[in-house]
Amino acid sequence: MKILVPVKRVVDYNVKVRVKADESGVELANVKMSMNPFDEISVEEALKIKEAGKAEEVVLVSIGPKQAGETIRTGLAMGADRGILINTDENVEPLAVAKLLKAVVEAEEPGLVILGKQAIDDDSNQTGQMLAALLDWPQGTFASNVEVADDGVAVTREVDGGLQTVKLALPAIITTDLRLNEPRYATLPNIMKAKKKPVDEKTVADYGVDISPRLKVLKTTEPAGRQAGVKVASVSELVDKLKNEAGVL
Amino acid sequence: MTTLLLAEHSNGALNEATAKALTAALALGEEVHVLVAGANSGDVCTEAAKLDGVAKVLHADADVLEHHLAEPVAALMLSLADNYNTFVAAATTTGKNIMPRLAAKLDVMQVSEIIKVVDATTFERPIYAGNAIQTVQTSDAKKVITVRTSTFAAAEAGGNAPIETVEAAGGSEISAFVGEELSQSDRPELASAKIIISGGRALGSSEKFQEVIVPVADKLGAAIGASRAAVDAGYAPNDLQVGQTGKVVAPELYIACGISGAIQHLAGMKDSKVIVAINKDEEAPIFQVADYGLVADLFDVLPELEQAI
């Protein structure tokens, strides 16, 4: 079995983004970029399944500018086998990403596609579910445990009330949640090795997918701010303020 | 045309998230029908029919719908799609699982987790963990929307809508429910609690979490939350996580104990009316959003707080 893992280049999770003064978006110049943290978890899970002898190859795909190639190299340094970079400078919405991934799936024929449950830039939480729909495959979203067997895959999902386990026929889509695993760090020898691993460069036109946006972003603004309040010196002062000033007790 | 709102429920009872999503659905200005998809979920229909503003309840009752799996529920909604031009659900784990599957089938770009309806095609939604708010306008013929329920008030009871039966539409061959472990608790739910007390990494163990947080929560009748660090460390179960990728809450009072205040945690609670931070590190970022900060060791002050309230 082959496992396909889409990876996205996003603003690093430690960066607090700033909204541009003209409300045209957020400031991305000179901001540290990294692989979407959920995608790192996806790469790790794919590697674990391969190491358990249940998959032969882990293929990464990224859609984005030239620099997304670095994100693929990060995953290759973790241990993935090869990459596909679909090069575009356009902003590609989740629906269009899902359509491109569908075309990649049809060419690569993986048994599993493992995606992050959401990208931490647009927080959409859609692409995996959309890809499952377009392929008519089952979906195990928000996974905290994955067990691959011959007749399918059991996915334990983090849901609002606790945990839910589903059994999916293969091929299937999995989206990863935080507790699934702890991604490994790439070692220096593996970083060197990753430089020699193959990365196919493609364009959107190669797949014949229309990526024109369906949503028009009218503006991007700062959220309503919150001012720091006061420090209290003791529990009794706190309780007094909550009762008499804030009126919430 | 009409809006179809997917009900969030447990088969036995309607979840309050539905009444909140209804408020957003009604703001679109069209008639709203509520879809109850489940098994033995007749009582949920009765509840949904009483919500003010609901024009009709559609009831699909079948074994395959019992656990609200995405495959059969999305197939059901798709089978009804000709009659509707807008599809709305609360942005719960159920809604987030099902709605993008429907959207892709309809060739529509979903608008996720809206916090405001500007007009029938324009919405505000948070991006980058709520550090920016995007105003987006959809040009799709049909709309698929999920609603961040913490920013909408629940619709009141007062309606009396007719209930109509619809057939399930299959979609059961490729996925099956195996089991679930749902947290049993008499506490209010995080999503609708008036008061939440949350614990972070500083608690140090699940025993300490129980020992220190629970008595105060009991006294306040509060829901319990946790930071990602506390959940990752196993101090609290995943369904308590508050934050960008966990639950987003906006109670009257949020008490953060031993939580440093990472951007991702703030994203889940900064719309609370009053925030209290208890942390022994006076530089902790949580104090920048707290209305009342107490620089102290939580192991000293939480028992004291329990006595004082």
Coordinates of C-alpha atoms in Angstrom, one line a residue:
Chain A
M1 CA 0.0 0.0 0.0
K2 CA 1.1 3.5 -0.7
I3 CA 0.2 6.4 1.6
L4 CA -0.2 10.0 0.3
V5 CA 0.3 12.9 2.8
P6 CA -0.5 16.4 1.7
V7 CA 1.6 19.0 3.5
K8 CA 1.0 22.8 3.7
R9 CA 3.4 25.6 4.2
V10 CA 1.9 28.0 6.8
V11 CA 3.0 30.8 9.2
D12 CA 4.8 29.1 12.1
Y13 CA 2.5 28.4 15.0
N14 CA 4.6 30.5 17.3
V15 CA 4.1 33.7 15.2
K16 CA 1.4 36.1 16.2
V17 CA 0.2 37.4 12.9
R18 CA -0.5 41.1 12.3
V19 CA -3.2 42.5 10.1
K20 CA -2.1 44.9 7.4
A21 CA -3.1 48.5 7.9
D22 CA -5.0 48.6 4.6
E23 CA -7.1 45.5 5.6
S24 CA -5.9 43.6 2.6
G25 CA -4.7 40.6 4.5
V26 CA -2.1 39.6 7.1
E27 CA 1.5 40.5 7.1
L28 CA 3.5 37.6 5.6
A29 CA 6.7 39.3 4.6
N30 CA 9.7 38.1 6.7
V31 CA 7.5 35.9 8.8
K32 CA 8.8 32.4 9.8
M33 CA 7.0 29.7 7.8
S34 CA 6.8 26.0 8.8
M35 CA 4.9 22.8 7.9
N36 CA 1.4 22.9 9.3
P37 CA 1.7 21.1 12.7
F38 CA -1.2 18.7 11.9
D39 CA 0.6 17.8 8.7
E40 CA 3.7 16.8 10.7
I41 CA 1.5 14.5 12.7
S42 CA 0.2 13.1 9.4
V43 CA 3.7 12.4 8.1
E44 CA 4.6 10.8 11.4
E45 CA 1.6 8.5 11.3
A46 CA 2.3 7.5 7.7
L47 CA 5.9 6.7 8.6
K48 CA 4.8 4.6 11.6
I49 CA 2.4 2.6 9.4
K50 CA 5.2 2.0 6.9
E51 CA 7.6 1.0 9.7
A52 CA 5.0 -1.5 10.9
G53 CA 5.2 -3.2 7.5
K54 CA 1.7 -2.1 6.5
A55 CA 2.7 0.3 3.7
E56 CA 5.6 0.4 1.2
E57 CA 5.8 4.0 0.3
V58 CA 5.0 7.5 1.7
V59 CA 4.5 10.2 -0.9
L60 CA 4.2 13.9 0.1
V61 CA 2.3 16.5 -2.0
S62 CA 2.3 20.2 -1.5
I63 CA 0.4 22.9 -3.4
G64 CA 2.0 26.3 -3.2
P65 CA 4.8 28.6 -4.2
K66 CA 8.4 27.4 -4.9
Q67 CA 9.2 27.6 -1.1
A68 CA 6.6 24.9 -0.5
G69 CA 9.4 22.6 -1.8
E70 CA 11.1 23.2 1.5
T71 CA 8.1 21.9 3.4
I72 CA 8.3 18.8 1.3
R73 CA 12.0 18.5 2.1
T74 CA 11.1 18.7 5.8
G75 CA 8.8 15.7 5.4
L76 CA 11.4 13.8 3.4
A77 CA 13.9 14.4 6.1
M78 CA 11.5 12.8 8.6
G79 CA 11.6 9.8 6.4
A80 CA 9.0 10.1 3.5
D81 CA 10.1 8.6 0.2
R82 CA 9.4 11.2 -2.4
G83 CA 7.4 14.4 -3.1
I84 CA 5.2 16.2 -5.6
L85 CA 5.1 20.0 -5.7
I86 CA 2.2 21.5 -7.5
N87 CA 3.6 25.0 -8.1
T88 CA 1.3 28.0 -7.9
D89 CA 1.5 31.5 -6.5
E90 CA -2.3 31.7 -6.3
N91 CA -4.2 31.4 -3.0
V92 CA -5.9 27.9 -3.5
E93 CA -9.1 27.3 -1.5
P94 CA -9.8 24.0 0.2
L95 CA -12.3 22.9 -2.5
A96 CA -9.7 23.5 -5.2
V97 CA -7.0 21.8 -3.1
A98 CA -9.3 18.8 -2.8
K99 CA -9.8 18.7 -6.6
L100 CA -6.1 18.8 -7.2
L101 CA -5.5 16.1 -4.6
K102 CA -8.2 14.0 -6.2
A103 CA -6.2 14.2 -9.5
V104 CA -3.0 13.2 -7.6
V105 CA -4.8 10.3 -6.0
E106 CA -6.0 9.0 -9.3
A107 CA -2.5 9.1 -10.6
E108 CA -0.8 7.6 -7.5
E109 CA -3.6 5.2 -6.3
P110 CA -2.7 5.3 -2.6
G111 CA -4.6 3.1 -0.1
L112 CA -4.7 5.9 2.5
V113 CA -4.5 9.6 2.3
I114 CA -3.6 11.2 5.7
L115 CA -4.2 14.9 6.1
G116 CA -4.1 17.4 9.0
K117 CA -7.5 18.1 10.3
Q118 CA -7.0 21.8 9.7
A119 CA -4.4 24.3 8.5
I120 CA -3.6 26.8 11.2
D121 CA -3.6 29.7 8.8
D122 CA -7.2 29.7 7.5
D123 CA -8.6 27.3 10.1
S124 CA -11.1 25.9 7.6
N125 CA -11.1 22.2 8.5
Q126 CA -12.5 21.1 5.2
T127 CA -10.0 19.6 2.8
G128 CA -9.9 16.0 4.0
Q129 CA -13.7 15.7 4.1
M130 CA -14.0 17.3 0.6
L131 CA -11.4 14.9 -0.8
A132 CA -13.3 12.0 0.7
A133 CA -16.5 13.3 -0.9
L134 CA -14.9 13.8 -4.4
L135 CA -13.4 10.3 -4.3
D136 CA -16.5 8.7 -2.6
W137 CA -14.1 7.3 0.0
P138 CA -14.9 6.9 3.7
Q139 CA -13.4 9.4 6.1
G140 CA -12.0 9.1 9.6
T141 CA -11.6 12.7 10.8
F142 CA -9.9 14.1 13.9
A143 CA -8.0 10.9 14.5
S144 CA -6.4 10.1 17.8
N145 CA -5.6 6.5 17.0
V146 CA -5.3 4.6 13.7
E147 CA -5.2 0.7 13.4
V148 CA -4.6 -0.6 9.9
A149 CA -5.8 -4.1 9.2
D150 CA -6.1 -6.2 6.0
D151 CA -9.8 -5.5 5.7
G152 CA -9.8 -1.8 6.5
V153 CA -8.7 0.8 9.0
A154 CA -10.1 1.5 12.5
V155 CA -10.0 5.2 13.4
T156 CA -10.6 6.6 16.9
R157 CA -11.9 10.1 16.5
E158 CA -11.8 13.0 19.0
V159 CA -15.4 14.2 19.2
D160 CA -17.1 16.8 21.3
G161 CA -18.4 14.3 23.8
G162 CA -15.2 12.1 24.0
L163 CA -14.0 9.5 21.6
Q164 CA -15.7 7.6 18.8
T165 CA -14.3 4.7 16.8
V166 CA -15.2 3.9 13.2
K167 CA -14.1 1.2 10.8
L168 CA -13.5 2.3 7.3
A169 CA -13.1 0.2 4.1
L170 CA -9.9 0.9 2.2
P171 CA -9.0 3.1 0.4
A172 CA -9.8 5.8 3.0
I173 CA -9.2 9.3 4.1
I174 CA -7.9 10.1 7.6
T175 CA -7.5 13.5 9.1
T176 CA -5.2 13.9 12.2
D177 CA -5.8 15.4 15.6
L178 CA -3.2 16.5 18.2
R179 CA -3.0 13.3 20.3
L180 CA -2.4 10.9 17.4
N181 CA 1.4 10.9 17.9
E182 CA 4.4 13.1 18.5
P183 CA 6.3 13.8 15.3
R184 CA 9.9 12.9 15.2
Y185 CA 12.7 15.4 14.6
A186 CA 14.8 15.0 11.4
T187 CA 18.4 13.9 12.1
L188 CA 21.2 15.6 10.3
P189 CA 22.1 12.5 8.2
N190 CA 18.4 12.2 7.2
I191 CA 18.3 15.9 6.3
M192 CA 21.3 15.3 4.0
K193 CA 19.6 12.2 2.5
A194 CA 16.4 14.1 1.9
K195 CA 18.2 16.4 -0.5
K196 CA 18.7 13.5 -2.9
K197 CA 15.1 12.2 -2.7
P198 CA 13.0 12.9 -5.8
V199 CA 10.5 15.8 -5.9
D200 CA 8.3 16.1 -9.0
E201 CA 7.5 19.6 -10.0
K202 CA 4.0 20.0 -11.5
T203 CA 1.7 22.9 -12.3
V204 CA -2.0 23.3 -11.7
A205 CA -2.5 23.1 -15.5
D206 CA -1.0 19.6 -15.5
Y207 CA -4.1 18.4 -13.7
G208 CA -6.6 20.5 -15.6
V209 CA -8.3 21.8 -12.4
D210 CA -10.0 25.2 -12.2
I211 CA -8.7 26.8 -9.0
S212 CA -10.4 30.2 -9.3
P213 CA -11.7 31.2 -5.9
R214 CA -15.3 31.0 -4.9
L215 CA -15.0 33.2 -1.9
K216 CA -14.1 36.8 -2.3
V217 CA -12.2 38.3 0.7
L218 CA -13.6 41.7 1.2
K219 CA -11.4 42.7 4.0
T220 CA -9.2 41.3 6.9
T221 CA -9.5 43.2 10.2
E222 CA -8.2 43.0 13.7
P223 CA -10.4 41.2 16.2
A224 CA -12.0 43.3 18.9
G225 CA -9.2 43.9 21.4
R226 CA -9.1 42.9 25.0
Q227 CA -7.4 45.1 27.6
A228 CA -5.4 43.7 30.4
G229 CA -7.4 44.3 33.6
V230 CA -6.1 44.6 37.2
K231 CA -4.0 42.5 39.4
V232 CA -5.6 41.5 42.7
A233 CA -3.6 40.7 45.8
S234 CA -5.7 38.0 47.4
V235 CA -8.5 35.5 47.0
S236 CA -10.8 37.6 49.1
E237 CA -10.2 40.7 46.9
L238 CA -10.8 38.5 43.8
V239 CA -14.1 37.1 45.1
D240 CA -15.2 40.6 46.1
K241 CA -14.5 42.0 42.6
L242 CA -16.3 39.1 40.9
K243 CA -19.3 39.6 43.1
N244 CA -19.5 43.3 43.4
E245 CA -17.7 44.8 40.3
A246 CA -18.2 42.1 37.6
G247 CA -21.4 40.7 39.0
V248 CA -20.6 37.2 37.8
L249 CA -20.7 35.3 41.1
Chain B
M1 CA -35.6 29.3 -1.5
T2 CA -35.1 27.8 1.9
T3 CA -32.3 27.1 4.4
L4 CA -31.7 23.6 5.8
L5 CA -30.3 23.5 9.3
L6 CA -28.7 20.2 10.4
A7 CA -29.7 19.5 14.0
E8 CA -27.1 18.6 16.6
H9 CA -28.5 16.0 19.0
S10 CA -27.9 12.8 20.9
N11 CA -31.0 11.0 19.5
G12 CA -32.6 11.6 22.9
A13 CA -32.2 15.3 23.2
L14 CA -31.6 18.4 21.0
N15 CA -28.2 20.1 21.7
E16 CA -28.3 23.8 22.5
A17 CA -25.9 24.3 19.6
T18 CA -28.8 23.9 17.2
A19 CA -30.8 26.8 18.7
K20 CA -27.6 29.0 18.4
A21 CA -27.0 27.9 14.8
L22 CA -30.7 28.6 14.1
T23 CA -30.2 32.3 15.1
A24 CA -27.4 32.5 12.4
A25 CA -29.6 30.6 9.9
L26 CA -32.5 33.0 10.4
A27 CA -30.2 36.0 9.9
L28 CA -29.9 34.8 6.3
G29 CA -33.4 36.0 5.8
E30 CA -35.0 32.8 4.4
E31 CA -37.4 30.2 5.7
V32 CA -35.5 27.6 7.8
H33 CA -36.2 23.9 7.9
V34 CA -34.4 21.7 10.5
L35 CA -33.2 18.3 9.6
V36 CA -33.1 15.7 12.4
A37 CA -31.1 12.7 11.2
G38 CA -30.8 9.9 13.8
A39 CA -32.3 6.7 15.1
N40 CA -35.2 6.8 17.6
S41 CA -34.9 10.5 17.5
G42 CA -38.6 11.5 17.6
D43 CA -38.2 13.5 20.9
V44 CA -35.5 15.6 19.2
C45 CA -38.0 16.5 16.4
T46 CA -40.6 17.6 19.0
E47 CA -38.0 19.8 20.6
A48 CA -36.8 21.3 17.3
A49 CA -40.4 22.0 16.2
K50 CA -40.8 24.2 19.3
L51 CA -37.9 26.5 18.4
D52 CA -39.1 29.9 17.4
G53 CA -38.6 30.6 13.6
V54 CA -38.5 27.0 12.4
A55 CA -40.9 26.5 9.5
K56 CA -40.7 22.8 9.2
V57 CA -38.8 19.8 10.8
L58 CA -37.6 17.0 8.5
H59 CA -37.1 13.7 10.3
A60 CA -35.0 11.0 8.9
D61 CA -34.9 8.0 11.3
A62 CA -32.8 5.0 10.4
D63 CA -30.2 2.7 12.1
V64 CA -27.5 4.0 9.7
L65 CA -28.0 7.5 10.9
E66 CA -27.8 6.7 14.6
H67 CA -24.2 7.8 15.1
H68 CA -24.3 10.7 12.7
L69 CA -21.5 9.4 10.5
A70 CA -20.5 11.7 7.7
E71 CA -21.1 9.3 4.9
P72 CA -24.8 8.6 5.4
V73 CA -25.7 12.0 6.7
A74 CA -24.0 13.9 3.8
A75 CA -25.8 11.5 1.4
L76 CA -29.1 12.2 3.1
M77 CA -28.6 16.0 2.8
L78 CA -27.5 15.7 -0.8
S79 CA -30.7 13.8 -1.6
L80 CA -32.6 16.8 -0.2
A81 CA -30.4 19.4 -1.9
D82 CA -32.7 20.4 -4.8
N83 CA -35.1 22.0 -2.4
Y84 CA -32.6 24.1 -0.6
N85 CA -30.0 26.7 -1.5
T86 CA -28.4 27.1 1.9
F87 CA -27.1 24.4 4.3
V88 CA -26.2 25.4 7.9
A89 CA -24.8 23.4 10.8
A90 CA -23.2 24.3 14.1
A91 CA -19.4 24.0 13.9
T92 CA -19.3 21.0 16.3
T93 CA -17.2 18.0 15.6
T94 CA -20.3 16.5 13.9
G95 CA -21.0 19.5 11.8
K96 CA -17.3 19.9 10.8
N97 CA -17.2 16.3 9.8
I98 CA -20.3 16.2 7.7
M99 CA -20.7 19.7 6.0
P100 CA -17.5 19.8 3.9
R101 CA -18.4 16.4 2.5
L102 CA -21.8 17.8 1.4
A103 CA -20.1 21.0 0.1
A104 CA -17.7 19.1 -2.1
K105 CA -20.6 17.1 -3.6
L106 CA -22.4 20.3 -4.4
D107 CA -19.2 21.8 -5.8
V108 CA -19.4 24.6 -3.2
M109 CA -16.7 26.3 -1.1
Q110 CA -17.9 26.0 2.5
V111 CA -17.7 29.1 4.7
S112 CA -16.4 27.7 8.0
E113 CA -17.2 28.9 11.5
I114 CA -18.9 32.1 10.8
I115 CA -19.1 34.6 13.7
K116 CA -21.4 37.1 12.0
V117 CA -23.9 37.3 9.2
V118 CA -23.2 40.6 7.4
D119 CA -25.8 39.9 4.6
A120 CA -27.1 36.8 2.9
T121 CA -23.9 36.2 1.0
T122 CA -21.3 37.9 3.3
F123 CA -19.9 36.6 6.5
E124 CA -17.2 37.2 9.1
R125 CA -15.0 34.3 10.1
P126 CA -11.8 34.1 12.3
I127 CA -8.5 33.0 10.8
Y128 CA -5.1 32.5 12.3
A129 CA -6.5 31.4 15.7
G130 CA -8.7 34.4 15.8
N131 CA -5.9 36.9 15.4
A132 CA -7.6 38.2 12.2
I133 CA -11.2 38.4 11.1
Q134 CA -11.9 37.8 7.4
T135 CA -15.0 39.2 5.8
V136 CA -15.8 36.9 2.9
Q137 CA -18.5 36.9 0.2
T138 CA -19.6 33.7 -1.5
S139 CA -20.4 33.5 -5.2
D140 CA -21.6 29.9 -5.2
A141 CA -25.1 29.2 -6.3
K142 CA -25.7 27.2 -3.1
K143 CA -24.2 28.0 0.3
V144 CA -22.7 25.6 2.9
I145 CA -22.0 27.3 6.2
T146 CA -20.9 26.2 9.7
V147 CA -21.5 28.4 12.7
R148 CA -19.3 29.2 15.7
T149 CA -22.1 28.9 18.2
S150 CA -20.3 30.8 21.0
T151 CA -21.0 34.0 19.2
F152 CA -24.8 33.5 18.6
A153 CA -27.5 33.6 21.2
A154 CA -29.8 30.6 21.3
A155 CA -33.2 31.0 19.6
E156 CA -36.0 30.9 22.1
A157 CA -38.8 28.3 22.2
G158 CA -42.2 29.4 21.1
G159 CA -42.7 27.8 17.7
N160 CA -44.9 24.9 16.6
A161 CA -43.6 23.6 13.3
P162 CA -44.9 20.6 11.4
I163 CA -42.8 17.4 11.3
E164 CA -42.3 15.6 8.0
T165 CA -40.7 12.2 7.5
V166 CA -37.9 11.8 4.9
E167 CA -36.0 8.7 3.9
A168 CA -32.4 8.0 4.6
A169 CA -30.3 7.8 1.4
G170 CA -27.8 5.1 2.0
G171 CA -24.0 5.7 2.2
S172 CA -23.5 3.0 4.8
E173 CA -21.4 0.5 2.9
I174 CA -17.9 2.1 3.3
S175 CA -17.9 3.1 7.0
A176 CA -19.3 1.6 10.2
F177 CA -19.6 2.7 13.8
V178 CA -17.5 0.5 16.2
G179 CA -17.8 2.1 19.6
E180 CA -17.6 5.3 21.6
E181 CA -16.3 6.4 25.0
L182 CA -18.3 9.5 25.9
S183 CA -17.5 11.4 29.1
Q184 CA -20.2 11.0 31.7
S185 CA -20.7 14.1 33.7
D186 CA -23.4 15.9 35.6
R187 CA -21.6 19.2 35.0
P188 CA -22.8 21.7 32.4
E189 CA -21.4 21.3 28.9
L190 CA -18.4 23.4 28.1
A191 CA -20.2 24.9 25.1
S192 CA -23.1 26.3 27.1
A193 CA -21.7 26.7 30.6
K194 CA -22.0 30.1 32.4
I195 CA -18.8 29.5 34.3
I196 CA -15.7 27.5 33.2
I197 CA -12.7 26.7 35.3
S198 CA -9.7 25.5 33.3
G199 CA -6.5 23.9 34.3
G200 CA -3.1 23.9 32.6
R201 CA 0.3 22.2 32.7
A202 CA 1.0 23.6 36.1
L203 CA -1.4 21.1 37.6
G204 CA 1.3 18.5 37.2
S205 CA -0.8 15.3 37.2
S206 CA -4.4 14.1 36.6
E207 CA -4.7 13.4 40.3
K208 CA -3.8 17.0 41.2
F209 CA -6.2 18.2 38.4
Q210 CA -9.0 16.3 40.0
E211 CA -8.0 17.3 43.5
V212 CA -7.7 21.0 42.9
I213 CA -9.9 22.0 40.0
V214 CA -13.0 19.7 40.7
P215 CA -14.0 21.0 44.1
V216 CA -14.0 24.6 42.9
A217 CA -16.0 23.6 39.8
D218 CA -18.5 21.7 42.0
K219 CA -18.9 24.8 44.2
L220 CA -19.4 27.1 41.3
G221 CA -21.5 24.7 39.2
A222 CA -19.0 25.2 36.6
A223 CA -17.8 23.3 33.5
I224 CA -14.2 22.1 33.5
G225 CA -11.8 23.0 30.7
A226 CA -8.1 22.4 30.0
S227 CA -5.3 23.7 28.0
R228 CA -3.7 21.7 25.2
A229 CA -0.6 21.1 27.4
A230 CA -2.7 19.6 30.1
V231 CA -4.6 17.3 27.7
D232 CA -1.4 16.3 25.9
A233 CA 0.1 15.4 29.2
G234 CA -2.9 13.2 30.1
Y235 CA -4.1 15.4 33.0
A236 CA -7.5 15.8 31.4
P237 CA -9.4 14.1 28.5
N238 CA -9.4 15.6 25.0
D239 CA -13.1 16.7 25.1
L240 CA -12.1 19.3 27.7
Q241 CA -9.6 21.1 25.5
V242 CA -10.3 24.8 25.0
G243 CA -8.5 26.5 22.1
Q244 CA -8.0 27.0 18.4
T245 CA -8.3 23.3 17.6
G246 CA -10.4 22.3 20.6
K247 CA -13.6 23.9 21.8
V248 CA -14.3 27.6 21.5
V249 CA -16.2 29.0 24.5
A250 CA -17.6 32.3 25.7
P251 CA -18.9 31.9 29.2
E252 CA -19.8 34.7 31.7
L253 CA -16.8 33.8 33.7
Y254 CA -13.6 31.9 32.7
I255 CA -11.1 31.1 35.4
A256 CA -7.7 30.0 33.9
C257 CA -5.5 28.2 36.5
G258 CA -1.9 27.5 35.8
I259 CA -2.4 28.3 32.1
S260 CA 0.3 30.4 30.5
G261 CA -1.9 31.7 27.7
A262 CA -0.5 30.5 24.3
I263 CA -2.2 32.1 21.3
Q264 CA -3.9 28.8 20.6
H265 CA -5.5 28.7 24.0
L266 CA -6.5 32.4 23.9
A267 CA -8.3 31.7 20.6
G268 CA -10.7 29.4 22.5
M269 CA -11.7 31.7 25.4
K270 CA -10.9 35.3 24.7
D271 CA -14.6 36.1 24.0
S272 CA -15.5 35.2 27.6
K273 CA -17.2 38.1 29.4
V274 CA -14.9 38.1 32.4
I275 CA -11.6 36.3 32.5
V276 CA -9.7 35.5 35.7
A277 CA -6.1 34.3 35.5
I278 CA -4.3 32.5 38.4
N279 CA -0.7 31.9 37.7
K280 CA 2.5 32.2 39.7
D281 CA 4.5 33.6 36.7
E282 CA 3.5 37.3 36.6
E283 CA 4.9 37.5 33.0
A284 CA 2.5 34.9 31.7
P285 CA 0.7 36.1 28.6
I286 CA -2.7 35.1 30.1
F287 CA -2.6 38.2 32.2
Q288 CA -2.7 40.4 29.1
V289 CA -6.3 39.3 28.4
A290 CA -7.4 38.8 32.1
D291 CA -9.8 41.2 33.7
Y292 CA -8.6 40.0 37.1
G293 CA -5.1 38.5 37.6
L294 CA -3.9 36.8 40.7
V295 CA -0.2 36.1 40.8
A296 CA 0.0 33.1 43.1
D297 CA 0.5 29.4 43.4
L298 CA -2.8 27.8 42.3
F299 CA -2.3 25.0 44.9
D300 CA -2.5 27.6 47.6
V301 CA -5.3 29.8 46.3
L302 CA -7.7 27.3 44.8
P303 CA -8.6 25.6 48.1
E304 CA -8.9 29.1 49.5
L305 CA -11.2 30.1 46.6
E306 CA -13.4 27.1 47.2
Q307 CA -13.9 28.2 50.8
A308 CA -14.6 31.8 49.9
I309 CA -17.4 31.2 47.4

